[in-house]
Amino acid sequence: MSAPREVREWVEKLREEIRRYDYYYYVLNQPLISDAEYDRLFRELQELEARYPELVTPDSPTQRVGAPPAEEFAPVEHAIPMLSLQNCFNDEELEEWDERVRRLLGGEPVEYVCEPKLDGLSVELVYVDGVFTVGSTRGDGRVGEDVTRNLRTIKQVPLRLFPIEGRVPRLLEARGEVYMEKEAFRRLNAERERAGEPLFANPRNAAAGSLRQLDPNVTASRPLKIFFYALGRAEGIEIRNQVELLTTLPKLGLPVNPLWKLCKTLDEVKAFYRELLAMRHALPYEADGMVVKVNDFAQREVLGEVSRAPRWAIAYKFPAEEATTRVLDIVVQVGRTGALTPVAILEPVEVSGATVSRATLHNEDEIRRKDIRIGDWVVVRRAGEVIPEVVKSIPERRTGQEREFQMPTRCPACGGPVVRPPGEVAYRCENLSCPARLKESLRHFASRRAMDIEGLGEKLVDKLVESGLVRKLSDIYRLTKEDLVRLERMGEKSAQNLLEQIERSKGAGLARLIFALGIRYVGEHLAEVLAEHFPSLEALSRAGYDELIQIPEIGPRIAQSLVNFFQNEENHRLIQELKELGVRTEAERPRAGPLSGKTFVFTGALTAFTREEARRLVEALGGRVASGVSRKVDYVVVGADPGEKLRKAQELGIPILTEEEFRRLVGR
Ligand code: IVH
């Protein structure tokens, strides 16, 4: 069936509207409409495209994700090489650079534009007649990798440019930096730590690792952002200087870091550098310096380049974030997987604005390699805003009183034996019910992205384990109100709330449950992949290595880790018990539906169905039901005599549905 003209026009109009809302939301940070309204438009477009597939275009807002993993990245040649920058580290070096610039320009007046130097990954995006066609990494400057499908998943990247005075450039090669905000990076790493996955060392590595993913769906799940700051080729648009560039790009829909400044003198450049340096830690992203660029493009031509860096720009780097202090002690922490991590207890020291008193030493091999002893003077670094680390020791300052660190042979938490499996760097406590491991496992199990048991936080986990109420994961489903109120500082009301949350978590679903078990290397994404492949946790637990390895994305390391986990007697029993205690271990099908990703809360009495019926309706359409109102909730359905939840929903501005509206939404 070919689409009638009205439908075609309507689809185009919907896309235009959605693109405009995306632009205001992702580029200008000014949402124009509510999320619910946006979702409605988006769904309408999706439905029309499903009905008339011939109307789907690659630049439709619906086409950001869904591509299958690639084998490898194809090479992309940059028409104009992507250069690197020369560095300077103090005012004198900056002055020398400025003098050379002025000399080469024969004393003409020069203006500079200064911008923060983002620590991310530089990319080039090619727009042909306004449509995003190819995106690539910098690579060696001449040839990069084709990451088009991954860049498409970044919401800030327009799939089509906005016209200026009715026109889009014939060709525009926009260059910029893909980066991850510090807060997003911290959250991603916390999640990876809980899942037993290797951590990213800093936001830059996290951004690079996320963009260079063969599976664009993984990239889509990572909170990447982008700022544009330079051009390759540009045809059908005239841009004569950096100020024009930075003011024109946003009009085309390409986000630009607003923190730039046009400087008429070198003193202004220096002053802006100090300003940026002072706000460095308050910035949401990591910046490792300031880029100073000659504003005028014609002058840039004259200046040219040397050894793959332009003469017209320089990076004025921020000072390294290092300090020296003493190691007072080295202690050992036990993680969820039983890994023992040595941590240096330091004499507190200021490292660019923050007090550091602990730093990770990673593992025993690292301590030997860096030769770090208790009592040593050491250099510590705040590497990319993460956990501070000890860079090196300063043996020249030794007095002879220093002691070498010995890895304990018994677990500091439970006293059980520790082993170092062949080929691994970490020692592990093998005792599955070691309280330190159990606490970490419980925290992970209850965490927001796992079983999402609100109220089961750090302190409570400690108490539950220390009081002996919880000796294994499944015990949390055996807790009673009497158990809880006996705990210090736990009232009737909070005990009741916690029990409700625990009860609710039984329906969290298979993917969350798999993730919550904390199987090594199985993060959120893999858990979803597994939940799509197996009808139940039992089926997954019975799968052999050969079956697992057939699944795309599951390599030998992960397959082996899964097999090991499910072969373990105790884990086997755990799964049995969870099931007996009422935790849903089957996949809920259909998994996707029109209400996918939507969370509902009910308050007051409904006339047409019971709460349980309403819940099943929502879940059948892919949605979820929560017991309390929070910002995560999308709709609050209000029946007769609503309670406190209605007021809370109004306060938070959450869309409120009457029973009638709800019935229409679920088609009843
Ligand atoms: S301009 C020819 N502006 O720094 C110079 N680069 O070391 C073109 N970078 O590869 C780059 N922030 O990844 C420019 N505001 C900014 C930047 C920036 C970060 C990166 C970029 C480049 C590297 C050079």
XYZ file of C-alpha atoms and ligand atoms in Angstrom:
692
model
C 0.000 0.000 0.000
C 1.562 3.265 -0.991
C 1.120 6.229 1.262
C -1.484 8.859 0.378
C -0.152 12.344 -0.098
C -1.706 13.642 3.122
C 0.089 10.938 5.108
C 3.382 11.736 3.429
C 2.986 15.402 4.263
C 1.893 14.678 7.785
C 4.923 12.419 8.354
C 7.255 15.144 7.114
C 5.569 17.654 9.354
C 5.866 15.374 12.375
C 9.576 14.943 11.676
C 10.113 18.659 11.406
C 8.374 19.217 14.710
C 10.308 16.451 16.446
C 13.600 17.769 15.092
C 12.739 21.195 16.444
C 11.875 19.783 19.876
C 15.102 17.728 19.842
C 17.073 20.842 19.038
C 15.542 22.854 21.854
C 15.935 19.948 24.259
C 19.395 18.619 23.418
C 21.186 21.630 21.984
C 19.616 24.597 23.744
C 18.629 22.759 26.925
C 15.182 24.361 26.779
C 12.424 21.786 26.424
C 9.449 23.210 24.563
C 6.940 20.489 25.385
C 6.421 17.846 28.044
C 8.096 14.460 27.716
C 4.697 12.841 27.460
C 3.670 15.060 24.581
C 6.989 14.416 22.855
C 6.608 10.669 23.290
C 3.155 10.832 21.808
C 4.440 12.564 18.650
C 7.389 10.207 18.424
C 5.158 7.163 18.721
C 2.813 8.517 16.128
C 5.711 8.881 13.711
C 6.933 5.375 14.522
C 3.500 3.935 13.899
C 3.112 5.712 10.577
C 6.541 4.577 9.465
C 5.725 1.020 10.458
C 2.556 1.187 8.387
C 4.244 2.858 5.392
C 7.836 1.595 5.384
C 8.557 3.339 2.075
C 8.304 6.647 3.949
C 11.218 5.829 6.261
C 14.245 7.989 5.512
C 17.674 7.651 7.112
C 17.418 11.136 8.607
C 14.110 10.440 10.341
C 14.346 10.991 14.126
C 13.247 7.368 14.574
C 16.363 6.044 12.849
C 19.001 6.697 15.485
C 19.351 3.165 16.824
C 18.599 -0.385 15.920
C 21.502 -1.157 13.604
C 23.195 -4.536 14.120
C 26.822 -4.792 15.316
C 29.576 -4.335 12.736
C 32.577 -6.589 12.130
C 35.053 -3.749 12.078
C 35.204 -0.037 11.343
C 35.726 1.001 7.750
C 38.479 3.547 7.129
C 37.436 7.093 6.220
C 39.827 9.536 4.656
C 39.565 13.138 5.815
C 39.459 15.432 2.790
C 41.375 17.974 4.853
C 43.661 16.383 7.451
C 42.647 16.762 11.094
C 45.603 18.401 12.758
C 46.774 18.283 16.334
C 47.751 21.255 18.500
C 51.025 22.525 19.814
C 51.108 22.983 23.595
C 52.334 25.613 25.980
C 52.474 25.504 29.769
C 53.069 29.050 31.009
C 52.656 32.709 30.102
C 56.198 32.985 28.671
C 55.593 30.197 26.176
C 52.277 31.757 25.251
C 53.996 35.120 24.680
C 56.590 33.498 22.401
C 53.830 31.940 20.333
C 51.979 35.263 20.127
C 55.139 37.077 19.015
C 55.738 34.550 16.251
C 52.134 34.900 15.065
C 52.416 38.686 14.924
C 55.786 38.559 13.199
C 54.528 36.163 10.496
C 51.516 38.434 9.925
C 53.817 41.417 9.449
C 52.453 43.279 12.446
C 48.771 43.243 11.366
C 46.273 43.446 14.230
C 45.324 39.975 15.499
C 42.321 38.803 17.487
C 42.155 35.510 19.301
C 39.258 33.263 20.204
C 39.730 31.185 23.337
C 37.811 28.000 24.133
C 38.119 25.321 26.802
C 40.100 22.339 25.518
C 37.761 19.436 25.985
C 39.270 16.112 26.881
C 37.376 13.761 24.629
C 37.649 12.268 21.207
C 37.723 14.398 18.078
C 35.429 13.540 15.217
C 34.337 14.831 11.824
C 30.739 14.771 10.642
C 29.954 15.241 6.975
C 26.639 16.851 6.030
C 25.682 16.690 2.359
C 22.766 18.957 1.443
C 22.076 19.185 5.154
C 21.869 15.422 5.743
C 24.316 13.661 8.043
C 26.066 11.110 5.853
C 29.416 10.026 7.293
C 31.056 10.503 10.671
C 34.563 9.449 11.558
C 37.147 9.583 14.310
C 40.322 11.579 13.883
C 42.479 8.445 13.594
C 45.985 9.414 12.551
C 44.668 12.746 11.247
C 44.555 11.613 7.632
C 42.445 8.457 7.918
C 39.967 7.755 10.706
C 37.346 5.133 11.465
C 33.776 5.175 10.237
C 31.631 5.620 13.346
C 28.585 7.033 11.557
C 26.099 4.649 13.134
C 27.454 5.329 16.598
C 27.394 9.101 16.167
C 23.779 8.849 15.053
C 22.863 7.571 18.510
C 24.054 10.797 20.161
C 20.913 12.834 20.627
C 22.755 16.138 20.231
C 23.882 15.192 16.726
C 21.350 16.501 14.221
C 20.603 13.953 11.492
C 19.643 16.927 9.331
C 20.747 20.544 9.557
C 18.383 23.455 10.011
C 18.210 25.860 7.092
C 19.452 29.409 7.571
C 17.365 31.817 5.522
C 15.843 28.836 3.797
C 19.121 27.245 2.779
C 21.451 24.541 4.044
C 25.092 24.304 2.921
C 25.782 21.967 -0.010
C 28.616 20.440 1.978
C 29.662 20.907 5.564
C 32.349 18.969 7.392
C 31.813 19.809 11.042
C 34.517 18.929 13.535
C 34.183 18.622 17.251
C 34.745 16.649 20.387
C 32.700 13.730 21.674
C 32.894 13.665 25.447
C 31.256 12.332 28.571
C 30.308 14.543 31.490
C 32.057 13.823 34.776
C 28.864 12.916 36.592
C 27.760 10.536 33.840
C 31.213 8.994 33.879
C 31.036 8.409 37.624
C 27.656 6.762 37.284
C 28.806 4.558 34.419
C 31.849 3.404 36.350
C 29.864 2.747 39.524
C 27.581 0.546 37.508
C 30.503 -1.258 35.898
C 32.119 -1.797 39.247
C 28.984 -3.400 40.568
C 28.789 -5.610 37.491
C 32.406 -6.649 37.946
C 33.360 -5.038 34.639
C 36.666 -3.262 34.109
C 36.489 0.444 34.950
C 37.288 3.281 32.593
C 40.292 5.240 33.795
C 38.806 8.651 32.973
C 35.954 10.298 31.082
C 38.078 10.500 27.948
C 38.622 6.759 27.833
C 34.978 6.193 28.606
C 33.954 8.442 25.701
C 36.411 6.799 23.332
C 35.446 3.297 24.452
C 31.779 4.116 24.059
C 32.066 5.662 20.623
C 34.329 2.962 19.243
C 31.794 0.200 19.817
C 31.050 -2.250 17.069
C 27.509 -2.460 18.379
C 25.802 0.950 18.088
C 23.239 -0.173 20.668
C 25.974 -0.093 23.282
C 26.932 3.424 22.226
C 23.282 4.428 22.442
C 23.193 3.345 26.085
C 26.168 5.549 26.977
C 25.608 9.212 27.870
C 27.792 10.836 25.201
C 27.708 14.498 24.260
C 29.347 16.599 21.598
C 30.563 20.160 21.023
C 31.624 21.450 17.618
C 34.519 23.875 17.203
C 36.043 23.609 13.728
C 35.360 22.937 10.048
C 36.809 20.778 7.335
C 35.380 21.598 3.920
C 32.429 23.958 3.651
C 30.565 24.680 0.411
C 27.508 26.827 -0.052
C 28.088 28.718 3.173
C 30.534 31.473 3.938
C 32.269 31.554 7.297
C 35.192 33.931 7.606
C 36.295 33.658 11.173
C 35.951 31.650 14.382
C 33.330 33.964 15.880
C 31.127 33.482 12.830
C 31.746 29.752 13.071
C 30.746 29.564 16.717
C 27.611 31.618 16.155
C 26.548 29.944 12.915
C 26.922 26.287 13.928
C 24.177 26.430 16.590
C 21.800 27.966 14.043
C 22.365 24.901 11.898
C 21.589 22.713 14.915
C 25.178 21.864 15.830
C 25.926 22.398 19.550
C 28.787 24.709 20.479
C 30.371 25.175 23.896
C 29.054 28.605 24.987
C 32.152 29.229 27.095
C 34.280 30.977 24.470
C 35.683 34.479 24.363
C 36.942 36.849 21.714
C 40.134 38.490 22.985
C 41.672 41.608 21.473
C 44.873 41.490 23.499
C 47.140 38.843 24.953
C 46.323 40.119 28.428
C 42.692 39.266 27.814
C 43.781 35.787 26.718
C 45.747 35.333 29.929
C 42.881 36.614 32.059
C 40.436 34.216 30.433
C 42.871 31.356 31.015
C 42.910 32.158 34.758
C 39.140 32.348 34.746
C 38.799 28.923 33.148
C 41.427 27.483 35.440
C 39.488 28.733 38.459
C 36.251 27.160 37.294
C 37.886 24.016 35.992
C 36.484 21.737 38.667
C 33.049 23.277 38.546
C 32.680 22.515 34.843
C 30.472 19.511 34.135
C 33.061 18.100 31.739
C 36.773 17.560 31.888
C 38.946 20.249 30.319
C 42.710 19.916 30.213
C 43.514 23.403 29.003
C 42.413 26.293 26.840
C 42.746 26.504 23.058
C 43.792 29.893 21.684
C 42.966 30.378 17.997
C 43.566 33.212 15.563
C 40.059 34.468 14.786
C 40.473 35.429 11.130
C 40.540 32.550 8.618
C 42.483 34.555 6.022
C 45.227 35.141 8.573
C 45.214 31.411 9.335
C 45.982 30.763 5.634
C 49.007 32.985 5.872
C 50.265 31.290 9.011
C 49.928 27.736 7.709
C 51.160 24.732 9.650
C 54.272 22.970 10.898
C 54.638 19.260 11.619
C 50.901 18.480 11.547
C 49.907 21.331 13.853
C 48.642 24.745 12.789
C 50.736 27.801 13.622
C 47.502 29.706 14.204
C 46.420 27.828 17.322
C 47.924 26.636 20.571
C 46.724 24.668 23.590
C 47.570 26.399 26.855
C 47.496 23.390 29.179
C 46.264 23.415 32.767
C 48.847 22.338 35.364
C 48.954 18.639 36.240
C 46.831 17.644 39.199
C 49.544 16.091 41.289
C 50.865 16.488 44.805
C 53.280 14.714 47.114
C 52.382 13.200 50.459
C 53.138 10.228 52.709
C 51.702 6.740 52.811
C 50.568 6.177 56.404
C 49.315 2.672 55.833
C 48.152 0.249 53.186
C 44.834 -1.465 53.830
C 42.941 -4.061 51.847
C 39.334 -3.767 50.646
C 37.179 -6.726 49.683
C 34.895 -6.232 46.698
C 31.765 -8.037 45.616
C 33.642 -10.545 43.488
C 35.958 -11.191 46.434
C 38.803 -9.269 44.827
C 41.208 -7.781 47.367
C 42.243 -4.237 46.475
C 45.105 -2.572 48.313
C 44.396 1.063 49.193
C 46.939 3.609 50.412
C 45.928 5.642 53.456
C 47.570 9.006 52.926
C 48.474 11.994 54.980
C 45.671 14.273 53.711
C 46.869 16.539 50.927
C 45.296 19.135 48.638
C 45.317 18.197 44.986
C 43.948 21.079 42.938
C 41.130 21.939 45.255
C 40.214 18.573 46.759
C 41.568 16.825 49.827
C 42.903 13.381 49.100
C 43.372 10.904 51.933
C 43.032 7.558 50.175
C 44.284 6.347 46.832
C 43.966 3.042 45.074
C 47.046 0.943 44.509
C 45.121 -1.348 42.123
C 46.825 -4.672 42.967
C 49.944 -6.281 44.359
C 51.841 -6.243 41.065
C 51.347 -2.485 40.798
C 52.724 -1.982 44.294
C 55.820 -4.011 43.407
C 56.241 -2.323 40.058
C 56.048 1.156 41.561
C 57.918 -0.025 44.663
C 55.586 1.655 47.130
C 56.221 1.048 50.813
C 54.381 2.048 53.961
C 55.964 5.327 55.134
C 57.067 6.338 51.624
C 56.730 9.808 50.165
C 54.690 9.420 47.011
C 53.234 11.413 44.127
C 49.435 11.212 43.980
C 47.281 12.242 41.071
C 43.635 12.936 40.589
C 43.453 11.153 37.297
C 40.468 12.346 35.380
C 38.367 13.069 38.432
C 38.238 9.417 39.375
C 39.577 7.721 42.451
C 42.955 9.267 43.102
C 45.931 7.041 42.424
C 49.507 6.766 43.575
C 51.731 7.548 40.606
C 55.132 6.683 42.041
C 57.203 6.615 45.161
C 60.092 8.990 45.858
C 62.848 6.591 47.032
C 65.284 9.512 47.543
C 63.241 10.577 50.566
C 63.382 7.234 52.352
C 64.711 7.128 55.915
C 65.026 3.370 56.279
C 61.899 3.207 58.456
C 59.667 2.225 55.510
C 58.029 -1.192 55.465
C 57.186 -3.353 52.474
C 53.558 -4.278 52.093
C 52.520 -7.907 52.367
C 49.291 -9.083 50.805
C 47.347 -10.836 53.586
C 46.927 -14.588 53.247
C 43.556 -14.393 54.994
C 40.586 -12.229 54.087
C 40.512 -9.117 56.299
C 36.718 -9.345 56.508
C 36.029 -13.028 57.209
C 39.425 -14.549 57.915
C 38.948 -17.064 55.121
C 41.797 -18.085 52.811
C 42.656 -15.926 49.806
C 43.960 -17.245 46.504
C 45.369 -15.705 43.387
C 43.889 -17.552 40.419
C 46.489 -18.264 37.731
C 46.694 -15.512 35.137
C 44.872 -12.954 37.301
C 46.312 -9.897 38.976
C 43.948 -9.903 41.939
C 43.839 -12.025 45.046
C 40.371 -13.210 45.921
C 38.523 -14.257 49.005
C 36.895 -17.531 47.990
C 34.306 -17.565 50.747
C 30.964 -16.891 49.059
C 29.336 -15.842 52.293
C 32.156 -13.540 53.360
C 30.341 -10.582 54.960
C 32.313 -8.043 52.935
C 31.386 -9.783 49.701
C 27.819 -10.291 50.828
C 27.411 -6.602 51.621
C 28.699 -5.593 48.222
C 26.514 -8.201 46.517
C 23.456 -6.966 48.373
C 24.150 -3.347 47.500
C 24.438 -4.294 43.871
C 21.336 -6.496 43.982
C 19.210 -3.693 45.462
C 20.666 -0.890 43.347
C 18.503 1.257 41.120
C 19.460 -0.363 37.848
C 19.251 -3.862 39.318
C 16.249 -4.876 41.479
C 15.653 -1.245 42.415
C 14.786 -1.707 46.086
C 14.438 1.820 47.345
C 15.483 2.234 50.956
C 17.917 -0.669 51.012
C 21.010 1.523 51.174
C 24.588 1.230 52.448
C 23.860 1.520 56.159
C 20.880 -0.789 56.211
C 22.810 -3.419 54.255
C 25.559 -3.242 56.879
C 23.038 -3.705 59.670
C 21.229 -6.562 57.992
C 24.459 -8.465 57.433
C 25.983 -7.649 60.804
C 22.837 -8.612 62.728
C 22.834 -11.952 60.931
C 19.352 -11.364 59.488
C 20.765 -11.709 55.990
C 23.310 -14.461 55.383
C 22.689 -14.848 51.689
C 20.968 -12.791 48.972
C 17.685 -14.693 49.075
C 17.286 -13.842 52.765
C 16.036 -10.369 51.939
C 12.829 -11.982 50.673
C 12.436 -13.697 54.043
C 12.557 -10.512 56.116
C 9.535 -9.789 58.261
C 8.309 -6.620 59.862
C 9.285 -8.004 63.275
C 12.844 -8.578 62.042
C 13.118 -5.065 60.738
C 11.665 -3.122 63.639
C 14.177 -4.790 65.928
C 16.933 -3.029 64.004
C 18.209 0.197 65.413
C 16.456 3.270 64.052
C 13.847 1.419 62.039
C 10.280 2.484 62.697
C 7.067 0.648 61.826
C 6.442 2.902 58.882
C 9.871 2.565 57.272
C 9.820 -1.183 57.863
C 6.485 -1.366 56.079
C 7.748 0.755 53.173
C 10.859 -1.351 52.801
C 8.855 -4.562 52.762
C 6.650 -3.100 50.041
C 9.692 -2.194 47.989
C 11.131 -5.671 48.458
C 7.832 -7.199 47.423
C 7.653 -4.994 44.363
C 11.172 -5.951 43.292
C 10.008 -9.527 42.744
C 8.515 -8.336 39.483
C 11.609 -6.453 38.315
C 11.942 -8.727 35.315
C 14.487 -11.136 33.947
C 17.054 -8.661 32.593
C 17.281 -6.790 35.886
C 17.449 -10.035 37.806
C 20.337 -11.353 35.695
C 22.170 -8.059 36.136
C 21.410 -8.071 39.877
C 23.071 -11.445 40.403
C 26.378 -9.719 39.765
C 27.842 -12.351 37.468
C 31.312 -11.331 36.420
C 31.438 -9.393 33.138
C 27.639 -9.337 32.899
C 26.636 -5.685 32.900
C 23.268 -4.168 32.203
C 23.472 -4.466 28.462
C 24.568 -8.095 28.396
C 21.881 -8.925 30.917
C 19.335 -7.568 28.471
C 20.821 -9.572 25.640
C 20.615 -12.731 27.739
C 17.060 -11.993 28.834
C 16.060 -11.743 25.221
C 17.654 -15.072 24.425
C 16.380 -17.205 27.256
C 12.798 -17.624 28.408
C 13.818 -17.924 32.062
C 16.656 -17.821 34.528
C 16.487 -21.618 34.786
C 16.954 -21.917 31.030
C 19.934 -19.603 31.186
C 21.425 -21.553 34.088
C 21.187 -24.773 32.084
C 22.817 -23.299 28.967
C 26.210 -24.765 28.230
C 29.315 -22.993 26.999
C 28.643 -23.983 23.372
C 25.147 -22.571 23.424
C 26.224 -19.323 25.059
C 29.080 -18.680 22.693
C 26.655 -18.781 19.755
C 25.070 -15.536 20.941
C 26.528 -12.464 19.278
C 28.304 -10.297 21.871
C 29.091 -13.274 24.115
C 32.758 -14.161 23.856
C 34.692 -16.992 25.516
C 35.459 -14.983 28.636
C 31.826 -14.128 29.306
C 30.524 -17.584 28.384
C 32.994 -19.163 30.791
C 32.079 -16.736 33.535
C 28.371 -17.606 33.131
C 29.089 -21.330 33.176
C 31.208 -20.974 36.299
C 28.551 -18.967 38.035
C 25.725 -21.392 37.383
C 27.836 -24.475 38.106
C 28.452 -23.240 41.604
C 26.261 -25.188 44.058
C 25.390 -22.182 46.155
C 24.376 -20.060 43.207
C 22.248 -22.892 41.988
C 20.464 -23.040 45.298
C 20.108 -19.251 45.329
C 18.194 -19.304 42.052
C 15.935 -22.062 43.289
C 15.213 -20.120 46.450
C 14.541 -16.832 44.692
C 11.982 -18.594 42.557
C 10.335 -20.281 45.537
C 10.176 -16.950 47.346
C 8.181 -15.480 44.475
C 10.799 -13.609 42.462
C 9.783 -13.656 38.829
C 12.441 -15.592 36.952
C 10.654 -15.835 33.603
C 11.019 -13.354 30.778
C 7.958 -11.192 30.463
C 6.641 -11.290 26.935
C 5.878 -9.303 24.955
C 8.949 -7.426 26.082
C 8.411 -4.359 23.958
C 5.143 -2.570 23.562
C 3.645 0.852 23.162
C 4.219 1.530 26.872
C 7.871 0.344 26.902
C 9.929 2.387 29.277
C 6.873 3.977 30.895
C 6.247 3.773 34.596
C 2.773 4.106 36.094
C 1.566 4.707 39.611
C -2.018 4.153 40.759
C -3.759 6.026 43.505
C -7.370 5.842 44.657
C -9.946 3.201 43.759
C -10.513 2.233 40.134
C -14.007 1.213 39.067
C -13.379 -0.999 36.050
C -10.534 -3.142 37.316
C -8.595 -4.133 40.368
C -5.074 -2.840 40.912
C -3.691 -6.223 39.913
C -5.659 -6.191 36.640
C -4.449 -2.691 35.923
C -0.877 -3.749 36.568
C -1.191 -6.672 34.182
C -2.617 -4.392 31.488
C 0.302 -2.012 31.787
C 2.850 -4.803 31.804
C 1.248 -6.520 28.841
C 1.892 -3.347 26.858
C 5.513 -3.201 27.975
C 5.120 -0.713 30.849
C 5.874 -0.969 34.524
C 4.017 -0.166 37.727
C 5.684 1.494 40.676
C 4.293 1.882 44.172
C 5.500 5.388 44.929
C 5.645 8.687 43.069
C 9.104 9.885 42.098
C 10.635 11.726 39.167
C 11.050 8.388 37.435
C 7.286 7.997 37.107
C 5.668 8.920 33.783
C 1.957 8.782 34.649
C -0.100 8.793 37.790
C -3.529 7.251 37.349
C -6.075 8.694 39.733
C -9.169 6.822 40.890
C -11.786 7.742 43.495
C -10.488 9.187 46.780
C -6.866 9.594 45.718
C -4.234 9.814 48.419
C -1.022 11.700 49.025
C 0.383 10.427 45.723
C -1.804 12.797 43.739
C -0.419 15.834 45.528
C 3.137 14.586 45.045
C 2.497 14.024 41.333
C 1.160 17.571 40.971
C 4.139 18.905 42.806
C 6.548 17.104 40.485
C 4.520 18.003 37.400
C 3.931 14.374 36.452
C 1.101 13.862 33.954
C -2.076 12.753 35.684
C -4.573 10.435 34.024
C -8.174 9.833 34.996
C -9.369 6.261 34.907
C -11.140 7.058 31.655
C -7.918 8.389 30.066
C -6.009 5.386 31.312
C -8.572 3.045 29.769
C -8.237 4.779 26.439
C -4.453 4.575 26.666
C -4.495 0.828 27.218
C -7.315 0.334 24.736
C -10.034 -0.830 27.154
S 40.689 22.989 17.496
C 43.859 22.233 14.255
N 39.316 23.335 19.671
O 42.522 18.922 21.009
C 43.203 22.337 15.555
N 40.572 21.319 19.429
O 45.413 18.400 20.660
C 41.863 21.761 15.518
N 40.321 19.761 21.293
O 42.472 16.900 18.155
C 41.351 21.523 16.853
N 38.949 21.004 22.476
O 40.557 16.694 19.844
C 40.148 22.517 19.005
N 38.009 23.758 21.548
C 38.840 22.946 20.867
C 39.241 21.684 21.354
C 40.113 20.906 20.609
C 39.605 19.844 22.410
C 41.175 18.602 20.963
C 40.937 18.027 19.607
C 42.269 18.047 18.922
C 43.179 18.088 20.078
C 44.485 18.677 19.686
